[in-house]
mmCIF file of C-alpha atoms and ligand atoms in Angstrom:
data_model
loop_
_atom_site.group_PDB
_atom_site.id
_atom_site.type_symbol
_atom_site.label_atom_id
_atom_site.label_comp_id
_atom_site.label_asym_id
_atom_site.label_seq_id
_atom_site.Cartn_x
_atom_site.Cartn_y
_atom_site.Cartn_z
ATOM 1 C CA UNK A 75 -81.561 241.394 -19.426
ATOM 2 C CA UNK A 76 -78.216 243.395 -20.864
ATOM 3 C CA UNK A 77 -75.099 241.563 -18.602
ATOM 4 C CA UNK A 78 -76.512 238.934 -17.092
ATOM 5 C CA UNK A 79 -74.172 236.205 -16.406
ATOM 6 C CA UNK A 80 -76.096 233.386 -17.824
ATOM 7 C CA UNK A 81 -75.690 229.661 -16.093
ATOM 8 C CA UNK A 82 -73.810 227.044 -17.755
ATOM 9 C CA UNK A 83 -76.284 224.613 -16.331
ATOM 10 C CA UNK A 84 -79.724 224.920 -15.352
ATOM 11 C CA UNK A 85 -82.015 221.907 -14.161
ATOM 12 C CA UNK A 86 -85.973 222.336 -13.634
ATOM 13 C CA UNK A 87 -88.412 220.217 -12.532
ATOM 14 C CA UNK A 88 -91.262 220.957 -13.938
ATOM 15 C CA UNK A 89 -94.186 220.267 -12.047
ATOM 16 C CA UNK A 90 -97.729 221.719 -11.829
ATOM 17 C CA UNK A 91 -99.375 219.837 -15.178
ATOM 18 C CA UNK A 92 -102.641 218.009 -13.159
ATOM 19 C CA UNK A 93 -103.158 221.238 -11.594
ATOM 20 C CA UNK A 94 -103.193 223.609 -14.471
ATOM 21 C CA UNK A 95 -105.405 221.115 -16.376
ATOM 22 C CA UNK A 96 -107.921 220.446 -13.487
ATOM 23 C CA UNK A 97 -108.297 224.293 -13.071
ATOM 24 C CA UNK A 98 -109.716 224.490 -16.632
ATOM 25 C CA UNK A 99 -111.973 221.181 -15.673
ATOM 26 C CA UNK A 100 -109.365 219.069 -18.136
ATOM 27 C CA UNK A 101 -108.266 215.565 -17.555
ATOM 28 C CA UNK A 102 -105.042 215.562 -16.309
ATOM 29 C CA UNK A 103 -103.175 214.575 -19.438
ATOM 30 C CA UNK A 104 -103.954 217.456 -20.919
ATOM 31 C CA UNK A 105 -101.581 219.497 -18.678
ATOM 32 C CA UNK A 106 -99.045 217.079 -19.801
ATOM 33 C CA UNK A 107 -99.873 217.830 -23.789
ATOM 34 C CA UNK A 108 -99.552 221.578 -22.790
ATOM 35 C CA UNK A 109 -96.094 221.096 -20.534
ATOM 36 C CA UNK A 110 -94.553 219.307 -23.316
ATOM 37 C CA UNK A 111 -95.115 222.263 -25.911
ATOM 38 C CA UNK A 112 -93.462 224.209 -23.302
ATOM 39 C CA UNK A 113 -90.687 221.761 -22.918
ATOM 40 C CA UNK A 114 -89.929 222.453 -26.642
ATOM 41 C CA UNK A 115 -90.128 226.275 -26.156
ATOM 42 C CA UNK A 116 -87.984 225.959 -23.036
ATOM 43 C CA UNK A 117 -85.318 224.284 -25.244
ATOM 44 C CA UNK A 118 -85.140 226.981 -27.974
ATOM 45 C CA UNK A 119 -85.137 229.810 -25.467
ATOM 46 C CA UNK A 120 -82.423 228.257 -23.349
ATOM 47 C CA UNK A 121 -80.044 227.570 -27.015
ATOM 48 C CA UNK A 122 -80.771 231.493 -27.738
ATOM 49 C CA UNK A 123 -79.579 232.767 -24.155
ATOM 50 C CA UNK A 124 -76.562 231.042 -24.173
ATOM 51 C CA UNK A 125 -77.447 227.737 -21.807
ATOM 52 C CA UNK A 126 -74.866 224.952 -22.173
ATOM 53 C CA UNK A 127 -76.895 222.350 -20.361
ATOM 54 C CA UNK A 128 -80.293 221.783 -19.821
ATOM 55 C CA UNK A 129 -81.661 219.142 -17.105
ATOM 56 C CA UNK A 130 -85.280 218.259 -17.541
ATOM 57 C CA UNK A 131 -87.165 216.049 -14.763
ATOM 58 C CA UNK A 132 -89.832 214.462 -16.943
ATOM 59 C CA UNK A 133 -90.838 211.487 -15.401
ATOM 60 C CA UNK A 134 -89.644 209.989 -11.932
ATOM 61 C CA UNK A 135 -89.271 206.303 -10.533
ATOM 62 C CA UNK A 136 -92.329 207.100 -8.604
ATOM 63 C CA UNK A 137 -94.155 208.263 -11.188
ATOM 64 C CA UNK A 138 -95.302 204.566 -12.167
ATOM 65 C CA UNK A 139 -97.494 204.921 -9.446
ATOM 66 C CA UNK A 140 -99.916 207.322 -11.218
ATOM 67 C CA UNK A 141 -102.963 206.199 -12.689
ATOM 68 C CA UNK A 142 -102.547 203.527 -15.855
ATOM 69 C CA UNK A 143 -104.648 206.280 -18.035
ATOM 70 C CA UNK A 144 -102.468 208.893 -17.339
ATOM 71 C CA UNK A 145 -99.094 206.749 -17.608
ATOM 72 C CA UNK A 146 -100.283 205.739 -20.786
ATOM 73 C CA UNK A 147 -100.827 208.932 -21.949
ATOM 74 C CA UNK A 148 -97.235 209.901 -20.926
ATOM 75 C CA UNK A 149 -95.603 207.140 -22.667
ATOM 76 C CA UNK A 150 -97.884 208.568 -25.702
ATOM 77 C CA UNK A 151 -96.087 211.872 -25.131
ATOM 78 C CA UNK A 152 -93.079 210.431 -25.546
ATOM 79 C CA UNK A 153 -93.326 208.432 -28.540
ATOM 80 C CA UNK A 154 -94.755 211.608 -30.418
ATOM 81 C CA UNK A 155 -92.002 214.074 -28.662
ATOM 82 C CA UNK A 156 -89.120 211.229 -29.691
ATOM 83 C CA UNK A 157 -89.925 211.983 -32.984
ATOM 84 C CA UNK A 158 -90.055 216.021 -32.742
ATOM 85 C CA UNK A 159 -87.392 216.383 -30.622
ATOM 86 C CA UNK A 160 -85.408 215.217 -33.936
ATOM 87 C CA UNK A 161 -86.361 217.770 -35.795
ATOM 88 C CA UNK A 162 -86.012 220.698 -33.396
ATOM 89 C CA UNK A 163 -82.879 219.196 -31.791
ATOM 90 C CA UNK A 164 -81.334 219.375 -35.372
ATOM 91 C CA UNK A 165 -82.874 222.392 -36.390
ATOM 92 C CA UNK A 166 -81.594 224.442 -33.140
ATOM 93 C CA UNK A 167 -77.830 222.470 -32.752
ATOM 94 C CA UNK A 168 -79.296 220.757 -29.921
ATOM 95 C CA UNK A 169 -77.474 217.787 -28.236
ATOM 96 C CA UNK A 170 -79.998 215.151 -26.637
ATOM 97 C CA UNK A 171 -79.038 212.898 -23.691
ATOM 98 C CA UNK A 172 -81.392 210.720 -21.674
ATOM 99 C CA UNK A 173 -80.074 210.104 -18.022
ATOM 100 C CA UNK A 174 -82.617 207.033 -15.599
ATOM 101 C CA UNK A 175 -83.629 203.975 -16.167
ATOM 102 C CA UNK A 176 -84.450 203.353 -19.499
ATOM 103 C CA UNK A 177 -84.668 199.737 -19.645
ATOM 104 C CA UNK A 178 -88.218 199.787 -18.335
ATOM 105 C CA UNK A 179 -89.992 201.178 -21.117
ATOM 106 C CA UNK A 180 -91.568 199.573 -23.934
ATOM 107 C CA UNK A 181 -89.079 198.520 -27.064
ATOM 108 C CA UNK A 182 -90.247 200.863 -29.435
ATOM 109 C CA UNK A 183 -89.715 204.128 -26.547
ATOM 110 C CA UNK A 184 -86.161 202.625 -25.916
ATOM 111 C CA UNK A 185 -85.381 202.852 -29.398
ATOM 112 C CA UNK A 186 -86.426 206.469 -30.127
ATOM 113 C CA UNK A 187 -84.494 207.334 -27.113
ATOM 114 C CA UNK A 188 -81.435 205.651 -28.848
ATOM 115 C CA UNK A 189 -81.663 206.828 -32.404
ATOM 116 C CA UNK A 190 -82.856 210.588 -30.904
ATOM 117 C CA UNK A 191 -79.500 210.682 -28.818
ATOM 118 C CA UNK A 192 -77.245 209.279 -31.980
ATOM 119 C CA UNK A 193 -78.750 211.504 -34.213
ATOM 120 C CA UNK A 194 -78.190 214.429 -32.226
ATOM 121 C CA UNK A 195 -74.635 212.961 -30.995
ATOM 122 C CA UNK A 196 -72.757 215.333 -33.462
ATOM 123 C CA UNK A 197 -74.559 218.814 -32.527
ATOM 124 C CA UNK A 198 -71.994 221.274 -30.902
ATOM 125 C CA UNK A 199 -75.041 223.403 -28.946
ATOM 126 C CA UNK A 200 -77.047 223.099 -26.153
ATOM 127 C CA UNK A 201 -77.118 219.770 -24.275
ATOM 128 C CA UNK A 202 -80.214 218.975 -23.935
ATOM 129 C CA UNK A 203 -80.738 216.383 -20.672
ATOM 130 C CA UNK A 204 -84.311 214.441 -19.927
ATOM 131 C CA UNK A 205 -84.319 212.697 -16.935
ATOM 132 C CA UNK A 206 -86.690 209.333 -17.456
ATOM 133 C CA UNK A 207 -87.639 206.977 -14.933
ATOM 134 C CA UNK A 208 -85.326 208.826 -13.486
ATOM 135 C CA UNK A 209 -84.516 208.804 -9.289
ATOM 136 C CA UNK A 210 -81.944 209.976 -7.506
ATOM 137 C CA UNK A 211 -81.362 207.080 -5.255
ATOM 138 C CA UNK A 212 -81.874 204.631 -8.078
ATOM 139 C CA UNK A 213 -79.241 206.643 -9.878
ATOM 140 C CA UNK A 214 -76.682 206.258 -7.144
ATOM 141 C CA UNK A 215 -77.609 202.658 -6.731
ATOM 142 C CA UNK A 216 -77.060 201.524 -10.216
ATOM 143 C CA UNK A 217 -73.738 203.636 -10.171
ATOM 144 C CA UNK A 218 -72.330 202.134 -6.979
ATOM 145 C CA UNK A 219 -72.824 198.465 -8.488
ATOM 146 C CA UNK A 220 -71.361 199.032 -11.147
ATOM 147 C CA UNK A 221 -68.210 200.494 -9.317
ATOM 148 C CA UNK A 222 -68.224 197.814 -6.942
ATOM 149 C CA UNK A 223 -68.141 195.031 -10.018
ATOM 150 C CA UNK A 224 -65.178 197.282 -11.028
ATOM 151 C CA UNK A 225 -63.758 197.486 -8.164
ATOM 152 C CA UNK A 226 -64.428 192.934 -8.078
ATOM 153 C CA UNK A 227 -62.354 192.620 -11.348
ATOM 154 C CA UNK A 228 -59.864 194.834 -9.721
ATOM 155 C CA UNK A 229 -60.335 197.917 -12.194
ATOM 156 C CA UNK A 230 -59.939 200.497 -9.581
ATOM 157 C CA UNK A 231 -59.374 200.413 -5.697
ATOM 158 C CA UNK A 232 -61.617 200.693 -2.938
ATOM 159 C CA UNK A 233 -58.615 202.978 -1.236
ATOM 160 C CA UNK A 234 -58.391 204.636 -4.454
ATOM 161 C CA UNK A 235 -62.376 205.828 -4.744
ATOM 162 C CA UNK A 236 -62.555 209.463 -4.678
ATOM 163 C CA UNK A 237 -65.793 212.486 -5.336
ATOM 164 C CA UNK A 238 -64.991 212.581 -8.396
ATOM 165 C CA UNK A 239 -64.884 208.218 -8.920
ATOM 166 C CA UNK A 240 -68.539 208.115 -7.935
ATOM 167 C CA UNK A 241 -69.426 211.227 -10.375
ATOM 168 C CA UNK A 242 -68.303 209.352 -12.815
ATOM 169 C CA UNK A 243 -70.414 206.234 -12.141
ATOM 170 C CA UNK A 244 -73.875 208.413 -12.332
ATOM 171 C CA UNK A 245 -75.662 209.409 -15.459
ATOM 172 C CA UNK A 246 -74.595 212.637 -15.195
ATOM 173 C CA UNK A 247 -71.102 211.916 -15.637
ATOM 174 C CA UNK A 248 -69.868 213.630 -19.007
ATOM 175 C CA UNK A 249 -72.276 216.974 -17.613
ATOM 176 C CA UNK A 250 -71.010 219.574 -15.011
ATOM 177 C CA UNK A 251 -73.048 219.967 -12.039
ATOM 178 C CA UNK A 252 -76.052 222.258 -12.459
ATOM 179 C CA UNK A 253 -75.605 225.979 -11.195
ATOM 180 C CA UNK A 254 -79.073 226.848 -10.599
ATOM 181 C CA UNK A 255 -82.465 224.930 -10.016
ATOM 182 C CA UNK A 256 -86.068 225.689 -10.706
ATOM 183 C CA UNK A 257 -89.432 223.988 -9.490
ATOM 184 C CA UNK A 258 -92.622 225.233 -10.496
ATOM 185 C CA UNK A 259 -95.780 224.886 -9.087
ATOM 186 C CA UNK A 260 -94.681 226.480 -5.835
ATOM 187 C CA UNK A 261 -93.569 222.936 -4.212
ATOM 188 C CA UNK A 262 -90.175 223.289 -2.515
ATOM 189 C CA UNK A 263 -88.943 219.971 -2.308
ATOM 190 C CA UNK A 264 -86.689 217.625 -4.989
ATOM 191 C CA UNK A 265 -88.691 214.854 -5.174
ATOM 192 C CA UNK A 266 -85.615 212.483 -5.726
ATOM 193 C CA UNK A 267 -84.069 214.824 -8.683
ATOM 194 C CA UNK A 268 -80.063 214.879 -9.139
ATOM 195 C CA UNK A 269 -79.479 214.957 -5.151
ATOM 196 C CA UNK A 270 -75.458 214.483 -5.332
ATOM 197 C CA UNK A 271 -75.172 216.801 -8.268
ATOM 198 C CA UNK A 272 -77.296 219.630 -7.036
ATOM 199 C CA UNK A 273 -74.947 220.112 -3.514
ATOM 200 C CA UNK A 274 -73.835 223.217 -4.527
ATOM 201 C CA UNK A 275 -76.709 224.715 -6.679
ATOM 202 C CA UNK A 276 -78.757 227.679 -6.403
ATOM 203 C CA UNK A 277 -82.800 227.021 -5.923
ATOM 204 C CA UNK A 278 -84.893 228.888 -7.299
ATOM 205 C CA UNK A 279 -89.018 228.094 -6.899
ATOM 206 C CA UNK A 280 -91.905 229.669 -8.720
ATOM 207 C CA UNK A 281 -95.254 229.547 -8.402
ATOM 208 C CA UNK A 282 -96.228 229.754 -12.163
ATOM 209 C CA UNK A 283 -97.847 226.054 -13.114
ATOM 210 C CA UNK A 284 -95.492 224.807 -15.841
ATOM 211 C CA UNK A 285 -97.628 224.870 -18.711
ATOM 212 C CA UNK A 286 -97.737 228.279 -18.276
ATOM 213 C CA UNK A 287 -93.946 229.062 -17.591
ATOM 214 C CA UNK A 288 -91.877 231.272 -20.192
ATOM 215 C CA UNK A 289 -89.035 232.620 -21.444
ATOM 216 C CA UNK A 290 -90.019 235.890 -18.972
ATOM 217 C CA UNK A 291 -89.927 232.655 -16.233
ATOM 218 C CA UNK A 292 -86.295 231.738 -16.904
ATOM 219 C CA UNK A 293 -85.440 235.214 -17.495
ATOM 220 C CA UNK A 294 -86.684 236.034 -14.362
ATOM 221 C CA UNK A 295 -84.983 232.619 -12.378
ATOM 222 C CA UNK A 296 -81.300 233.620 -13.853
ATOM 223 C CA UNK A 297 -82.198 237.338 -12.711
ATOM 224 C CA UNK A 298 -82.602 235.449 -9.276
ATOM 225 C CA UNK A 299 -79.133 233.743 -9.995
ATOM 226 C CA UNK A 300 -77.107 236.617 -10.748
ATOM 227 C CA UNK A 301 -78.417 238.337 -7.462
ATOM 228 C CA UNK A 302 -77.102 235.641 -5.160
ATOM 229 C CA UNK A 303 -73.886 235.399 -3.724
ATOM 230 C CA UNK A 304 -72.261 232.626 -4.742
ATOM 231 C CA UNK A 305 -68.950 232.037 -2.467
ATOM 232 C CA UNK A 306 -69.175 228.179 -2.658
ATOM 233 C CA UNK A 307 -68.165 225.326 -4.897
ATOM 234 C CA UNK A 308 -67.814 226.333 -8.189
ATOM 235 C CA UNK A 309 -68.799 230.069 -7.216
ATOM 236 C CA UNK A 310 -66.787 231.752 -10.341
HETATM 237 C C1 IPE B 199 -95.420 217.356 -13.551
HETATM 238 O O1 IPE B 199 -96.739 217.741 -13.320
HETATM 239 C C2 IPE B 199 -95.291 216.379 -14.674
HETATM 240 C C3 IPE B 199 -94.977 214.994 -14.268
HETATM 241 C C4 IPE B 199 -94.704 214.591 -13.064
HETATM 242 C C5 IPE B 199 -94.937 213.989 -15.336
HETATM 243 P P1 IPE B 199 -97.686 216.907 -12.346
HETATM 244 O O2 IPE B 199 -98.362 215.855 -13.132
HETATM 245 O O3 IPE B 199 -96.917 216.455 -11.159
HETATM 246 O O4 IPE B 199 -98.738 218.014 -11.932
HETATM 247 P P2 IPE B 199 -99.362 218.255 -10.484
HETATM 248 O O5 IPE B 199 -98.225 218.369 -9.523
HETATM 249 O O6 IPE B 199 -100.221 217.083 -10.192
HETATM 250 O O7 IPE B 199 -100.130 219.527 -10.623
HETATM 251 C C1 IPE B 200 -91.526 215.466 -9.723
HETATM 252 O O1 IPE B 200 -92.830 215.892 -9.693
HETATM 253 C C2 IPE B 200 -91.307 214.600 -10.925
HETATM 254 C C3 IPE B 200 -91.366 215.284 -12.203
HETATM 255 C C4 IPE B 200 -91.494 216.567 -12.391
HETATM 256 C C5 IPE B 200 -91.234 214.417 -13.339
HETATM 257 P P1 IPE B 200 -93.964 215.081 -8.907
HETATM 258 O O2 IPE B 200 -95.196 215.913 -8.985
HETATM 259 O O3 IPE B 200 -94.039 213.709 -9.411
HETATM 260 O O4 IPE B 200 -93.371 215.053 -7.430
HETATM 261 P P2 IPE B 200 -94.120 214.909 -6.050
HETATM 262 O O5 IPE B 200 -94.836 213.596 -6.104
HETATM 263 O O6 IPE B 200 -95.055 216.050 -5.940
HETATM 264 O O7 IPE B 200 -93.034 214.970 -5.025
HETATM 265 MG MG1 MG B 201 -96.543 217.206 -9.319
#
């Protein structure tokens, strides 16, 4: 634990809910009631080791697709969490940003997402980032119209467009690109998460389920971190 150099940014996607709950014989929203505790966890052990930015994948564009019982029961989640994540987000110096598509969700969901992100506008800690009918293409997508209306009204030039122009144009734009990744649940893919930010990250995959990951969990992922050799992009 003593000298490890800790990321600036880690993003996770946390996967393995249905799983954990079917293996106890539960319906499958209660592995999302479980991953959310650990969500909150996650956030309070990441502020205490030093984490700038955290990137959580909590639900993706193709995540609609799911069952209307268990969508529900997500959009549930997120009312009640809205409201929590006020009080821990204040209580730890947390900073909460939303990055996706948030213009899909019910009225009253939109506006805990707003008032949860001014309220916590002013806190100097951790950034804490929840990716929401989130997708990685649909990301790029909505960025790259907007540029090109830009680019229509003759705000910037198509000549002029650099790496860091279409950065800029994502959600991610005020956040530096994460250094490491973890998936859980032992899947090894990304599922459409943060492709363009995560060119230069390191990837780290566990088995553990997430409802059952830990600070040992992220102890042990930045362990994996500091043992690779980073001699690319922003290798410090
Ligand atoms: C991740 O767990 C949480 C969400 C996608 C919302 P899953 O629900 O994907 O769990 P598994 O992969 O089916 O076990
Ligand atoms: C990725 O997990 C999305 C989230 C963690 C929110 P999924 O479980 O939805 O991804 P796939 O379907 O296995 O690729
Ligand atoms: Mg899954």
């Amino acid at each position: 634990m003593e000298n490890l150099r800790i990321p600036a940014h880690v993003a996770i996607i946390m996967d393995g809910n249905g799983r954990w709950a079917k293996k106890r014989g539960l319906p499958r929203k209660m592995g999302h009631v479980e991953g959310c505790k650990v969500v909150e966890q996650t956030v309070e052990d990441a502020a205490r080791l030093g984490i700038q930015y955290l990137t959580v994948y909590a639900f993706s564009t193709e995540n609609w697709k799911r069952s209307e019982d268990e969508v529900d029961a997500l959009m549930q989640l997120f009312r009640y969490y809205a409201k929590r994540l006020l009080k821990i987000a204040n209580e730890n110096n947390v900073r909460v940003k939303f990055i996706g598509d948030i213009s899909r969700f019910a009225p009253d969901i939109i506006e805990g997402i707003r008032s949860l992100e001014e309220t916590s506008a002013k806190n100097t800690g951790l950034t804490f980032c929840i990716a929401v009918n989130y997708g990685s293409r649909d990301e790029i997508r909505r960025g790259m119209t907007r540029m090109m209306e830009d680019c229509r009204e003759g705000k910037i030039l198509p000549s002029e467009v650099t790496e860091e122009t279409i950065s800029s144009y994502l959600d991610t734009a005020d956040m530096p690109d994460p250094d490491l990744l973890i998936r859980t649940s032992g899947e090894e893919r990304l599922s459409n998460f943060i492709l363009w930010q995560l060119a230069y990250s390191e990837f780290y995959f566990a088995d553990v389920l997430w409802p059952d990951f830990n600070k040992d969990e992220l102890v042990k992922a930045i362990e994996a971190y500091n043992g690779r050799d980073r001699r690319f992009g922003n290798a410090k």
